[in-house]
GROMACS .gro file of C-alpha atoms in nm:
model
  496
    1UNK     CA    1  -4.729  -4.355  -3.023
    2UNK     CA    2  -4.422  -4.372  -3.242
    3UNK     CA    3  -4.124  -4.165  -3.130
    4UNK     CA    4  -3.929  -4.001  -3.412
    5UNK     CA    5  -3.608  -3.852  -3.270
    6UNK     CA    6  -3.482  -3.526  -3.411
    7UNK     CA    7  -3.129  -3.528  -3.558
    8UNK     CA    8  -2.978  -3.381  -3.244
    9UNK     CA    9  -3.154  -3.643  -3.029
   10UNK     CA   10  -3.031  -3.918  -3.256
   11UNK     CA   11  -2.677  -3.781  -3.219
   12UNK     CA   12  -2.707  -3.815  -2.842
   13UNK     CA   13  -2.822  -4.177  -2.864
   14UNK     CA   14  -2.558  -4.272  -3.117
   15UNK     CA   15  -2.288  -4.113  -2.902
   16UNK     CA   16  -2.407  -4.307  -2.597
   17UNK     CA   17  -2.392  -4.631  -2.794
   18UNK     CA   18  -2.020  -4.566  -2.845
   19UNK     CA   19  -1.932  -4.403  -2.513
   20UNK     CA   20  -2.035  -4.559  -2.183
   21UNK     CA   21  -1.968  -4.247  -1.975
   22UNK     CA   22  -2.119  -3.936  -2.130
   23UNK     CA   23  -2.111  -3.578  -2.001
   24UNK     CA   24  -2.387  -3.395  -2.191
   25UNK     CA   25  -2.373  -3.015  -2.167
   26UNK     CA   26  -2.659  -2.853  -2.352
   27UNK     CA   27  -2.876  -2.556  -2.426
   28UNK     CA   28  -3.229  -2.559  -2.291
   29UNK     CA   29  -3.510  -2.749  -2.461
   30UNK     CA   30  -3.284  -2.951  -2.687
   31UNK     CA   31  -3.475  -3.276  -2.620
   32UNK     CA   32  -3.180  -3.448  -2.455
   33UNK     CA   33  -3.381  -3.580  -2.159
   34UNK     CA   34  -3.649  -3.724  -2.390
   35UNK     CA   35  -3.387  -3.890  -2.610
   36UNK     CA   36  -3.221  -4.052  -2.308
   37UNK     CA   37  -3.558  -4.168  -2.172
   38UNK     CA   38  -3.644  -4.326  -2.508
   39UNK     CA   39  -3.308  -4.503  -2.525
   40UNK     CA   40  -3.311  -4.636  -2.167
   41UNK     CA   41  -3.680  -4.728  -2.172
   42UNK     CA   42  -3.627  -4.957  -2.471
   43UNK     CA   43  -3.345  -5.132  -2.288
   44UNK     CA   44  -3.539  -5.175  -1.964
   45UNK     CA   45  -3.834  -5.308  -2.166
   46UNK     CA   46  -3.645  -5.558  -2.378
   47UNK     CA   47  -3.355  -5.668  -2.157
   48UNK     CA   48  -3.432  -5.876  -1.845
   49UNK     CA   49  -3.283  -5.732  -1.525
   50UNK     CA   50  -3.174  -5.408  -1.695
   51UNK     CA   51  -3.218  -5.146  -1.426
   52UNK     CA   52  -3.231  -4.771  -1.499
   53UNK     CA   53  -3.186  -4.503  -1.233
   54UNK     CA   54  -3.272  -4.139  -1.304
   55UNK     CA   55  -3.147  -3.879  -1.054
   56UNK     CA   56  -3.278  -3.521  -1.061
   57UNK     CA   57  -3.209  -3.216  -0.848
   58UNK     CA   58  -3.568  -3.187  -0.717
   59UNK     CA   59  -3.853  -3.427  -0.654
   60UNK     CA   60  -4.080  -3.239  -0.896
   61UNK     CA   61  -3.825  -3.268  -1.175
   62UNK     CA   62  -3.775  -3.638  -1.104
   63UNK     CA   63  -4.148  -3.704  -1.132
   64UNK     CA   64  -4.170  -3.494  -1.448
   65UNK     CA   65  -3.898  -3.703  -1.610
   66UNK     CA   66  -4.069  -4.021  -1.497
   67UNK     CA   67  -4.387  -3.915  -1.677
   68UNK     CA   68  -4.190  -3.931  -2.002
   69UNK     CA   69  -4.118  -4.299  -1.930
   70UNK     CA   70  -4.480  -4.355  -1.838
   71UNK     CA   71  -4.601  -4.208  -2.168
   72UNK     CA   72  -4.372  -4.444  -2.358
   73UNK     CA   73  -4.516  -4.733  -2.156
   74UNK     CA   74  -4.877  -4.627  -2.199
   75UNK     CA   75  -4.849  -4.607  -2.578
   76UNK     CA   76  -4.680  -4.943  -2.628
   77UNK     CA   77  -4.847  -5.183  -2.871
   78UNK     CA   78  -5.032  -5.468  -2.699
   79UNK     CA   79  -4.770  -5.731  -2.778
   80UNK     CA   80  -4.506  -5.527  -2.588
   81UNK     CA   81  -4.722  -5.461  -2.280
   82UNK     CA   82  -4.522  -5.689  -2.055
   83UNK     CA   83  -4.652  -5.765  -1.707
   84UNK     CA   84  -4.537  -5.524  -1.436
   85UNK     CA   85  -4.485  -5.591  -1.067
   86UNK     CA   86  -4.462  -5.223  -0.971
   87UNK     CA   87  -4.604  -4.913  -1.138
   88UNK     CA   88  -4.599  -4.602  -0.916
   89UNK     CA   89  -4.524  -4.236  -0.961
   90UNK     CA   90  -4.151  -4.301  -0.931
   91UNK     CA   91  -4.092  -4.666  -1.008
   92UNK     CA   92  -4.178  -4.898  -1.298
   93UNK     CA   93  -4.067  -5.261  -1.275
   94UNK     CA   94  -4.138  -5.542  -1.517
   95UNK     CA   95  -4.183  -5.903  -1.421
   96UNK     CA   96  -3.865  -5.997  -1.612
   97UNK     CA   97  -3.658  -5.771  -1.382
   98UNK     CA   98  -3.629  -5.462  -1.602
   99UNK     CA   99  -3.679  -5.154  -1.390
  100UNK     CA  100  -3.692  -4.774  -1.411
  101UNK     CA  101  -3.666  -4.570  -1.094
  102UNK     CA  102  -3.638  -4.195  -1.039
  103UNK     CA  103  -3.504  -4.023  -0.728
  104UNK     CA  104  -3.332  -3.707  -0.614
  105UNK     CA  105  -2.963  -3.641  -0.557
  106UNK     CA  106  -2.861  -3.714  -0.201
  107UNK     CA  107  -3.176  -3.911  -0.120
  108UNK     CA  108  -2.982  -4.226  -0.030
  109UNK     CA  109  -3.187  -4.441  -0.268
  110UNK     CA  110  -2.880  -4.503  -0.482
  111UNK     CA  111  -2.718  -4.724  -0.219
  112UNK     CA  112  -2.803  -5.090  -0.185
  113UNK     CA  113  -2.883  -5.157  -0.552
  114UNK     CA  114  -2.668  -5.176  -0.862
  115UNK     CA  115  -2.786  -5.017  -1.184
  116UNK     CA  116  -2.727  -5.096  -1.550
  117UNK     CA  117  -2.780  -4.735  -1.657
  118UNK     CA  118  -2.778  -4.407  -1.466
  119UNK     CA  119  -2.901  -4.070  -1.588
  120UNK     CA  120  -2.800  -3.774  -1.372
  121UNK     CA  121  -3.027  -3.486  -1.475
  122UNK     CA  122  -2.919  -3.122  -1.425
  123UNK     CA  123  -2.639  -3.245  -1.203
  124UNK     CA  124  -2.477  -2.899  -1.195
  125UNK     CA  125  -2.758  -2.804  -0.954
  126UNK     CA  126  -2.692  -3.089  -0.712
  127UNK     CA  127  -2.562  -3.026  -0.363
  128UNK     CA  128  -2.212  -3.163  -0.295
  129UNK     CA  129  -2.156  -3.272  -0.656
  130UNK     CA  130  -1.836  -3.476  -0.596
  131UNK     CA  131  -2.001  -3.682  -0.322
  132UNK     CA  132  -2.321  -3.738  -0.524
  133UNK     CA  133  -2.136  -3.838  -0.843
  134UNK     CA  134  -1.908  -4.066  -0.643
  135UNK     CA  135  -2.210  -4.241  -0.491
  136UNK     CA  136  -2.377  -4.313  -0.826
  137UNK     CA  137  -2.053  -4.443  -0.975
  138UNK     CA  138  -2.026  -4.688  -0.688
  139UNK     CA  139  -2.380  -4.806  -0.764
  140UNK     CA  140  -2.311  -4.860  -1.136
  141UNK     CA  141  -2.252  -5.215  -1.258
  142UNK     CA  142  -1.943  -5.300  -1.457
  143UNK     CA  143  -2.004  -5.175  -1.809
  144UNK     CA  144  -2.295  -4.954  -1.700
  145UNK     CA  145  -2.399  -4.660  -1.916
  146UNK     CA  146  -2.377  -4.338  -1.718
  147UNK     CA  147  -2.493  -3.998  -1.843
  148UNK     CA  148  -2.438  -3.675  -1.654
  149UNK     CA  149  -2.658  -3.419  -1.830
  150UNK     CA  150  -2.695  -3.053  -1.745
  151UNK     CA  151  -2.713  -2.694  -1.850
  152UNK     CA  152  -2.438  -2.478  -1.702
  153UNK     CA  153  -2.522  -2.310  -1.373
  154UNK     CA  154  -2.195  -2.164  -1.251
  155UNK     CA  155  -1.824  -2.241  -1.237
  156UNK     CA  156  -1.861  -2.514  -0.976
  157UNK     CA  157  -1.756  -2.881  -0.968
  158UNK     CA  158  -1.958  -2.948  -1.284
  159UNK     CA  159  -1.722  -2.711  -1.463
  160UNK     CA  160  -1.422  -2.885  -1.307
  161UNK     CA  161  -1.545  -3.218  -1.442
  162UNK     CA  162  -1.596  -3.066  -1.787
  163UNK     CA  163  -1.240  -2.934  -1.799
  164UNK     CA  164  -1.053  -3.215  -1.622
  165UNK     CA  165  -1.275  -3.526  -1.632
  166UNK     CA  166  -1.067  -3.721  -1.884
  167UNK     CA  167  -1.264  -4.043  -1.826
  168UNK     CA  168  -1.583  -3.881  -1.957
  169UNK     CA  169  -1.677  -3.826  -2.318
  170UNK     CA  170  -1.785  -3.462  -2.336
  171UNK     CA  171  -2.065  -3.364  -2.572
  172UNK     CA  172  -2.194  -3.009  -2.609
  173UNK     CA  173  -2.526  -2.927  -2.774
  174UNK     CA  174  -2.529  -2.569  -2.902
  175UNK     CA  175  -2.866  -2.414  -2.977
  176UNK     CA  176  -2.769  -2.391  -3.344
  177UNK     CA  177  -2.781  -2.772  -3.366
  178UNK     CA  178  -3.158  -2.765  -3.329
  179UNK     CA  179  -3.316  -2.719  -3.674
  180UNK     CA  180  -3.632  -2.576  -3.517
  181UNK     CA  181  -3.448  -2.275  -3.375
  182UNK     CA  182  -3.514  -2.063  -3.683
  183UNK     CA  183  -3.769  -1.799  -3.777
  184UNK     CA  184  -3.894  -1.665  -4.106
  185UNK     CA  185  -4.024  -1.351  -3.938
  186UNK     CA  186  -3.794  -1.055  -3.912
  187UNK     CA  187  -3.751  -0.924  -3.559
  188UNK     CA  188  -3.958  -0.624  -3.454
  189UNK     CA  189  -3.992  -0.341  -3.525
  190UNK     CA  190  -3.888  -0.383  -3.891
  191UNK     CA  191  -3.659  -0.585  -4.116
  192UNK     CA  192  -3.436  -0.283  -4.149
  193UNK     CA  193  -3.085  -0.384  -4.026
  194UNK     CA  194  -3.066  -0.054  -3.840
  195UNK     CA  195  -3.324  -0.185  -3.592
  196UNK     CA  196  -3.069  -0.429  -3.454
  197UNK     CA  197  -2.882  -0.321  -3.145
  198UNK     CA  198  -2.499  -0.325  -3.139
  199UNK     CA  199  -2.473  -0.635  -2.919
  200UNK     CA  200  -2.716  -0.820  -3.145
  201UNK     CA  201  -2.516  -0.731  -3.456
  202UNK     CA  202  -2.193  -0.835  -3.286
  203UNK     CA  203  -2.337  -1.174  -3.185
  204UNK     CA  204  -2.477  -1.243  -3.532
  205UNK     CA  205  -2.149  -1.156  -3.703
  206UNK     CA  206  -1.928  -1.335  -3.451
  207UNK     CA  207  -2.114  -1.664  -3.489
  208UNK     CA  208  -2.200  -1.632  -3.856
  209UNK     CA  209  -2.575  -1.680  -3.812
  210UNK     CA  210  -2.795  -1.723  -4.116
  211UNK     CA  211  -3.086  -1.482  -4.154
  212UNK     CA  212  -3.339  -1.733  -4.016
  213UNK     CA  213  -3.111  -1.815  -3.722
  214UNK     CA  214  -3.052  -1.444  -3.660
  215UNK     CA  215  -3.428  -1.380  -3.660
  216UNK     CA  216  -3.481  -1.650  -3.399
  217UNK     CA  217  -3.189  -1.526  -3.190
  218UNK     CA  218  -3.313  -1.165  -3.178
  219UNK     CA  219  -3.674  -1.266  -3.112
  220UNK     CA  220  -3.574  -1.503  -2.829
  221UNK     CA  221  -3.331  -1.251  -2.681
  222UNK     CA  222  -3.596  -0.979  -2.666
  223UNK     CA  223  -3.899  -1.184  -2.564
  224UNK     CA  224  -3.762  -1.463  -2.344
  225UNK     CA  225  -3.435  -1.325  -2.209
  226UNK     CA  226  -3.538  -0.969  -2.114
  227UNK     CA  227  -3.300  -0.838  -2.382
  228UNK     CA  228  -3.004  -0.951  -2.168
  229UNK     CA  229  -2.733  -1.116  -2.375
  230UNK     CA  230  -2.584  -1.279  -2.063
  231UNK     CA  231  -2.919  -1.448  -1.995
  232UNK     CA  232  -2.939  -1.571  -2.353
  233UNK     CA  233  -2.584  -1.708  -2.337
  234UNK     CA  234  -2.670  -1.901  -2.024
  235UNK     CA  235  -3.000  -2.041  -2.149
  236UNK     CA  236  -2.894  -2.093  -2.510
  237UNK     CA  237  -2.513  -2.111  -2.520
  238UNK     CA  238  -2.345  -2.146  -2.856
  239UNK     CA  239  -2.015  -2.264  -2.704
  240UNK     CA  240  -1.932  -2.452  -2.386
  241UNK     CA  241  -1.717  -2.160  -2.270
  242UNK     CA  242  -2.010  -1.919  -2.290
  243UNK     CA  243  -2.231  -2.174  -2.114
  244UNK     CA  244  -2.016  -2.174  -1.803
  245UNK     CA  245  -1.876  -1.823  -1.796
  246UNK     CA  246  -2.210  -1.642  -1.834
  247UNK     CA  247  -2.395  -1.856  -1.577
  248UNK     CA  248  -2.485  -1.632  -1.281
  249UNK     CA  249  -2.458  -1.259  -1.225
  250UNK     CA  250  -2.091  -1.169  -1.226
  251UNK     CA  251  -1.935  -0.913  -0.995
  252UNK     CA  252  -1.638  -0.841  -1.220
  253UNK     CA  253  -1.708  -0.648  -1.537
  254UNK     CA  254  -1.462  -0.837  -1.754
  255UNK     CA  255  -1.523  -1.201  -1.847
  256UNK     CA  256  -1.239  -1.423  -1.955
  257UNK     CA  257  -1.253  -1.746  -2.151
  258UNK     CA  258  -1.264  -2.052  -1.927
  259UNK     CA  259  -0.905  -2.158  -1.868
  260UNK     CA  260  -0.698  -2.374  -1.637
  261UNK     CA  261  -0.865  -2.456  -1.303
  262UNK     CA  262  -0.707  -2.302  -0.994
  263UNK     CA  263  -0.410  -2.505  -0.870
  264UNK     CA  264  -0.181  -2.500  -0.567
  265UNK     CA  265   0.182  -2.394  -0.560
  266UNK     CA  266   0.412  -2.103  -0.635
  267UNK     CA  267   0.427  -1.934  -0.975
  268UNK     CA  268   0.695  -1.672  -1.050
  269UNK     CA  269   0.632  -1.455  -1.353
  270UNK     CA  270   0.925  -1.220  -1.294
  271UNK     CA  271   1.226  -1.224  -1.063
  272UNK     CA  272   1.285  -0.929  -0.826
  273UNK     CA  273   1.423  -0.628  -1.013
  274UNK     CA  274   1.621  -0.345  -0.857
  275UNK     CA  275   1.442  -0.014  -0.823
  276UNK     CA  276   1.104  -0.178  -0.888
  277UNK     CA  277   0.826  -0.133  -0.635
  278UNK     CA  278   0.612  -0.426  -0.524
  279UNK     CA  279   0.292  -0.472  -0.323
  280UNK     CA  280   0.196  -0.809  -0.178
  281UNK     CA  281  -0.153  -0.906  -0.064
  282UNK     CA  282  -0.166  -1.186   0.193
  283UNK     CA  283  -0.481  -1.384   0.272
  284UNK     CA  284  -0.436  -1.649   0.541
  285UNK     CA  285  -0.665  -1.952   0.576
  286UNK     CA  286  -0.700  -2.210   0.851
  287UNK     CA  287  -0.492  -2.472   0.671
  288UNK     CA  288  -0.765  -2.733   0.629
  289UNK     CA  289  -0.667  -2.983   0.352
  290UNK     CA  290  -1.006  -2.938   0.182
  291UNK     CA  291  -1.061  -2.575   0.270
  292UNK     CA  292  -0.952  -2.240   0.137
  293UNK     CA  293  -0.595  -2.171   0.033
  294UNK     CA  294  -0.355  -1.934   0.203
  295UNK     CA  295  -0.243  -1.698  -0.071
  296UNK     CA  296   0.025  -1.440  -0.143
  297UNK     CA  297  -0.002  -1.227  -0.459
  298UNK     CA  298   0.294  -0.999  -0.538
  299UNK     CA  299   0.220  -0.710  -0.776
  300UNK     CA  300   0.483  -0.507  -0.957
  301UNK     CA  301   0.339  -0.157  -0.917
  302UNK     CA  302   0.638   0.036  -1.051
  303UNK     CA  303   0.423   0.159  -1.340
  304UNK     CA  304   0.075   0.216  -1.201
  305UNK     CA  305  -0.069   0.221  -1.551
  306UNK     CA  306   0.067  -0.124  -1.623
  307UNK     CA  307   0.063  -0.336  -1.308
  308UNK     CA  308   0.166  -0.698  -1.343
  309UNK     CA  309   0.164  -1.003  -1.119
  310UNK     CA  310   0.524  -1.084  -1.033
  311UNK     CA  311   0.449  -1.397  -0.830
  312UNK     CA  312   0.163  -1.577  -0.661
  313UNK     CA  313   0.150  -1.854  -0.404
  314UNK     CA  314  -0.151  -2.064  -0.307
  315UNK     CA  315  -0.118  -2.347  -0.060
  316UNK     CA  316  -0.308  -2.538   0.210
  317UNK     CA  317  -0.083  -2.556   0.516
  318UNK     CA  318  -0.119  -2.449   0.882
  319UNK     CA  319  -0.080  -2.073   0.941
  320UNK     CA  320   0.262  -2.111   1.109
  321UNK     CA  321   0.405  -2.289   0.805
  322UNK     CA  322   0.241  -2.042   0.570
  323UNK     CA  323   0.389  -1.748   0.762
  324UNK     CA  324   0.740  -1.879   0.682
  325UNK     CA  325   0.655  -1.911   0.313
  326UNK     CA  326   0.483  -1.572   0.297
  327UNK     CA  327   0.777  -1.398   0.463
  328UNK     CA  328   1.029  -1.566   0.235
  329UNK     CA  329   0.842  -1.467  -0.081
  330UNK     CA  330   0.757  -1.110   0.021
  331UNK     CA  331   1.105  -1.042   0.158
  332UNK     CA  332   1.254  -1.168  -0.167
  333UNK     CA  333   1.072  -0.886  -0.349
  334UNK     CA  334   1.100  -0.636  -0.063
  335UNK     CA  335   0.733  -0.574  -0.122
  336UNK     CA  336   0.494  -0.369   0.086
  337UNK     CA  337   0.310  -0.644   0.276
  338UNK     CA  338  -0.066  -0.593   0.299
  339UNK     CA  339  -0.160  -0.867   0.546
  340UNK     CA  340  -0.522  -0.931   0.634
  341UNK     CA  341  -0.531  -0.903   1.012
  342UNK     CA  342  -0.846  -1.108   1.062
  343UNK     CA  343  -0.827  -1.451   1.231
  344UNK     CA  344  -0.521  -1.652   1.118
  345UNK     CA  345  -0.359  -1.347   0.960
  346UNK     CA  346  -0.235  -1.242   1.306
  347UNK     CA  347   0.014  -1.531   1.290
  348UNK     CA  348   0.161  -1.395   0.967
  349UNK     CA  349   0.179  -1.038   1.101
  350UNK     CA  350   0.364  -1.163   1.408
  351UNK     CA  351   0.622  -1.339   1.189
  352UNK     CA  352   0.691  -1.022   0.987
  353UNK     CA  353   0.714  -0.808   1.302
  354UNK     CA  354   0.956  -1.054   1.465
  355UNK     CA  355   1.174  -1.027   1.157
  356UNK     CA  356   1.170  -0.645   1.188
  357UNK     CA  357   1.032  -0.624   0.835
  358UNK     CA  358   1.031  -0.261   0.723
  359UNK     CA  359   0.749  -0.244   0.471
  360UNK     CA  360   0.420  -0.328   0.638
  361UNK     CA  361   0.082  -0.183   0.547
  362UNK     CA  362  -0.073   0.010   0.836
  363UNK     CA  363  -0.425   0.136   0.880
  364UNK     CA  364  -0.559   0.419   1.089
  365UNK     CA  365  -0.734   0.316   1.408
  366UNK     CA  366  -1.001   0.553   1.539
  367UNK     CA  367  -0.928   0.691   1.888
  368UNK     CA  368  -1.101   0.515   2.175
  369UNK     CA  369  -1.191   0.845   2.341
  370UNK     CA  370  -1.286   1.182   2.201
  371UNK     CA  371  -0.980   1.403   2.191
  372UNK     CA  372  -0.729   1.118   2.182
  373UNK     CA  373  -0.497   1.117   1.879
  374UNK     CA  374  -0.558   0.848   1.616
  375UNK     CA  375  -0.327   0.549   1.618
  376UNK     CA  376  -0.213   0.301   1.356
  377UNK     CA  377  -0.228  -0.076   1.341
  378UNK     CA  378  -0.051  -0.321   1.112
  379UNK     CA  379  -0.257  -0.510   0.856
  380UNK     CA  380  -0.572  -0.486   0.648
  381UNK     CA  381  -0.892  -0.525   0.848
  382UNK     CA  382  -1.173  -0.680   0.645
  383UNK     CA  383  -1.530  -0.580   0.718
  384UNK     CA  384  -1.833  -0.538   0.494
  385UNK     CA  385  -1.735  -0.188   0.387
  386UNK     CA  386  -1.360  -0.242   0.341
  387UNK     CA  387  -1.417  -0.571   0.158
  388UNK     CA  388  -1.637  -0.402  -0.100
  389UNK     CA  389  -1.390  -0.116  -0.126
  390UNK     CA  390  -1.101  -0.353  -0.207
  391UNK     CA  391  -1.305  -0.561  -0.451
  392UNK     CA  392  -1.429  -0.250  -0.628
  393UNK     CA  393  -1.076  -0.118  -0.673
  394UNK     CA  394  -0.968  -0.453  -0.816
  395UNK     CA  395  -1.264  -0.451  -1.053
  396UNK     CA  396  -1.182  -0.099  -1.170
  397UNK     CA  397  -0.820  -0.191  -1.241
  398UNK     CA  398  -0.913  -0.510  -1.426
  399UNK     CA  399  -1.177  -0.327  -1.629
  400UNK     CA  400  -0.939  -0.044  -1.721
  401UNK     CA  401  -0.664  -0.290  -1.811
  402UNK     CA  402  -0.415  -0.140  -1.566
  403UNK     CA  403  -0.383  -0.483  -1.403
  404UNK     CA  404  -0.358  -0.794  -1.616
  405UNK     CA  405  -0.463  -1.112  -1.428
  406UNK     CA  406  -0.300  -1.452  -1.444
  407UNK     CA  407  -0.492  -1.778  -1.501
  408UNK     CA  408  -0.568  -1.839  -1.134
  409UNK     CA  409  -0.706  -1.490  -1.079
  410UNK     CA  410  -0.909  -1.507  -1.402
  411UNK     CA  411  -1.065  -1.837  -1.300
  412UNK     CA  412  -1.172  -1.706  -0.960
  413UNK     CA  413  -1.300  -1.378  -1.106
  414UNK     CA  414  -1.520  -1.571  -1.349
  415UNK     CA  415  -1.687  -1.755  -1.059
  416UNK     CA  416  -1.725  -1.451  -0.833
  417UNK     CA  417  -2.092  -1.357  -0.834
  418UNK     CA  418  -2.359  -1.165  -0.645
  419UNK     CA  419  -2.560  -1.364  -0.392
  420UNK     CA  420  -2.937  -1.337  -0.367
  421UNK     CA  421  -2.887  -1.068  -0.102
  422UNK     CA  422  -2.657  -0.870  -0.331
  423UNK     CA  423  -2.329  -0.959  -0.163
  424UNK     CA  424  -2.035  -1.028  -0.398
  425UNK     CA  425  -1.896  -1.368  -0.313
  426UNK     CA  426  -1.753  -1.691  -0.453
  427UNK     CA  427  -1.988  -1.931  -0.629
  428UNK     CA  428  -2.091  -2.254  -0.458
  429UNK     CA  429  -1.803  -2.501  -0.441
  430UNK     CA  430  -1.547  -2.241  -0.559
  431UNK     CA  431  -1.281  -2.031  -0.387
  432UNK     CA  432  -1.193  -1.662  -0.382
  433UNK     CA  433  -0.848  -1.662  -0.218
  434UNK     CA  434  -0.656  -1.516  -0.514
  435UNK     CA  435  -0.929  -1.256  -0.569
  436UNK     CA  436  -0.909  -1.138  -0.207
  437UNK     CA  437  -0.530  -1.142  -0.183
  438UNK     CA  438  -0.499  -0.941  -0.505
  439UNK     CA  439  -0.759  -0.692  -0.385
  440UNK     CA  440  -0.558  -0.645  -0.063
  441UNK     CA  441  -0.245  -0.578  -0.270
  442UNK     CA  442  -0.423  -0.308  -0.470
  443UNK     CA  443  -0.515  -0.130  -0.146
  444UNK     CA  444  -0.144  -0.090  -0.070
  445UNK     CA  445  -0.075   0.121  -0.378
  446UNK     CA  446  -0.085   0.451  -0.191
  447UNK     CA  447   0.154   0.336   0.079
  448UNK     CA  448   0.386   0.182  -0.182
  449UNK     CA  449   0.478   0.540  -0.276
  450UNK     CA  450   0.641   0.561   0.066
  451UNK     CA  451   0.858   0.261  -0.019
  452UNK     CA  452   0.986   0.444  -0.328
  453UNK     CA  453   1.057   0.763  -0.129
  454UNK     CA  454   1.235   0.565   0.142
  455UNK     CA  455   1.465   0.407  -0.113
  456UNK     CA  456   1.535   0.749  -0.262
  457UNK     CA  457   1.628   0.880   0.085
  458UNK     CA  458   1.854   0.577   0.134
  459UNK     CA  459   2.022   0.651  -0.196
  460UNK     CA  460   2.088   1.012  -0.094
  461UNK     CA  461   2.234   0.896   0.238
  462UNK     CA  462   2.492   0.666   0.080
  463UNK     CA  463   2.863   0.755   0.126
  464UNK     CA  464   3.026   0.954  -0.153
  465UNK     CA  465   3.393   0.939  -0.037
  466UNK     CA  466   3.625   0.719   0.167
  467UNK     CA  467   3.565   0.908   0.493
  468UNK     CA  468   3.186   0.880   0.459
  469UNK     CA  469   3.229   0.515   0.363
  470UNK     CA  470   3.419   0.435   0.684
  471UNK     CA  471   3.166   0.627   0.894
  472UNK     CA  472   2.878   0.449   0.721
  473UNK     CA  473   3.025   0.104   0.791
  474UNK     CA  474   3.107   0.193   1.153
  475UNK     CA  475   2.752   0.321   1.206
  476UNK     CA  476   2.569   0.038   1.039
  477UNK     CA  477   2.800  -0.246   1.138
  478UNK     CA  478   2.809  -0.387   0.784
  479UNK     CA  479   3.024  -0.354   0.477
  480UNK     CA  480   2.893  -0.118   0.213
  481UNK     CA  481   2.792  -0.246  -0.129
  482UNK     CA  482   2.596  -0.104  -0.419
  483UNK     CA  483   2.314  -0.337  -0.318
  484UNK     CA  484   2.245  -0.096  -0.031
  485UNK     CA  485   2.053   0.110  -0.287
  486UNK     CA  486   1.789  -0.163  -0.324
  487UNK     CA  487   1.868  -0.449  -0.085
  488UNK     CA  488   1.711  -0.783  -0.165
  489UNK     CA  489   1.792  -1.126  -0.024
  490UNK     CA  490   2.033  -1.318  -0.243
  491UNK     CA  491   1.867  -1.647  -0.161
  492UNK     CA  492   1.532  -1.750  -0.306
  493UNK     CA  493   1.291  -1.905  -0.059
  494UNK     CA  494   1.256  -2.280  -0.110
  495UNK     CA  495   0.892  -2.394  -0.133
  496UNK     CA  496   0.963  -2.759  -0.214
   0.00000   0.00000   0.00000
């Protein structure tokens, strides 16, 4: 059997001949796995001691890939049927030392042997991607050819490697590179352009599809993708950005282009401004070096139709250290502090209370006994109902455009999906700290009105003559200044 690679398959092989480390991101059924099997099989067959390892996400997939190698072996001409010392369902070894072995990610079979070539198949589906990729790189010989091949699943560590893995040559195979993805038949029900739906027309125009490409696109969308454009974009992406961003069912209505990965540190977009009103959402984590971040997001809510992020802080430190940073930042903006009261958040609340901070979000606490008056408690209490309430408000504001996100919030929103049980949550290997902190801040909007009214009352109470000035200073114990109208600390908290 003679293998004739298609142009796109030949491109993959030629790229691998130039680049030893290849990250292959592709649409489905592009023939990438077959092309790699053909390339590596020839090397294992003709080069003594050339060892090939194929790693898949499931045992069934590993054995399916191995059958491709077996078919190449079975159809060899007689003069190339070299003697084998092992020929099983998952291992083929020639007497001259060439070998092909398939396994699953995390099986432990990688250790103990070095490999001349490694093909990681659908590695975006692996568990603990950083650990698994690190293990195979340790097993690669010097100068080994390593291919990590996958379709996009979600914005997990595979996405991180695509955006930041500078050592890897990145190759994307759009569905339009396959010459077979065309159709002469017009899509049902008729060739009349009016039969196309608005999202189909938009896609065709945006990507400049030829008529035959457009026919194939519409037919595939309607028959194989349940007429869901998000499903089509995941299965048959035309750009790498669409491949990642549309993978999974998103909670947030808006989708942003894939941007900078989430990073630690403080970002100030605007300095504190007098007479502006601010809300700060505070989400406190345990402080584990590899865990979630503790986050503060300060929103400028002066104009509720155009809310902006004034500053955001994300850092991995113990709660006590974070409480100092959170207080310094929030106090600098004199923001209403919406502090999650769950778990480690109690430490932050205690710090603000000890500082006699004036603007703290309070929630109503139901009375313990019938007839008792309701009481109030400081902080935002997260439960299943309140969590969905806060996330829904954030989604509404982002959808309406009344809140414009920054890069860190956009990145986390893109990877915030529904679980199989229908719960909105972060994707595997991702974080949601900026999403949650921002959602807490939005829940403080109603109480932020009280901050504005309080400042107005303060303004009305200011002295208007010398006598009132002296009485004011004697009563308050401090010299009067115009800053009394909107007091803010003159020093900026140092985060370095």
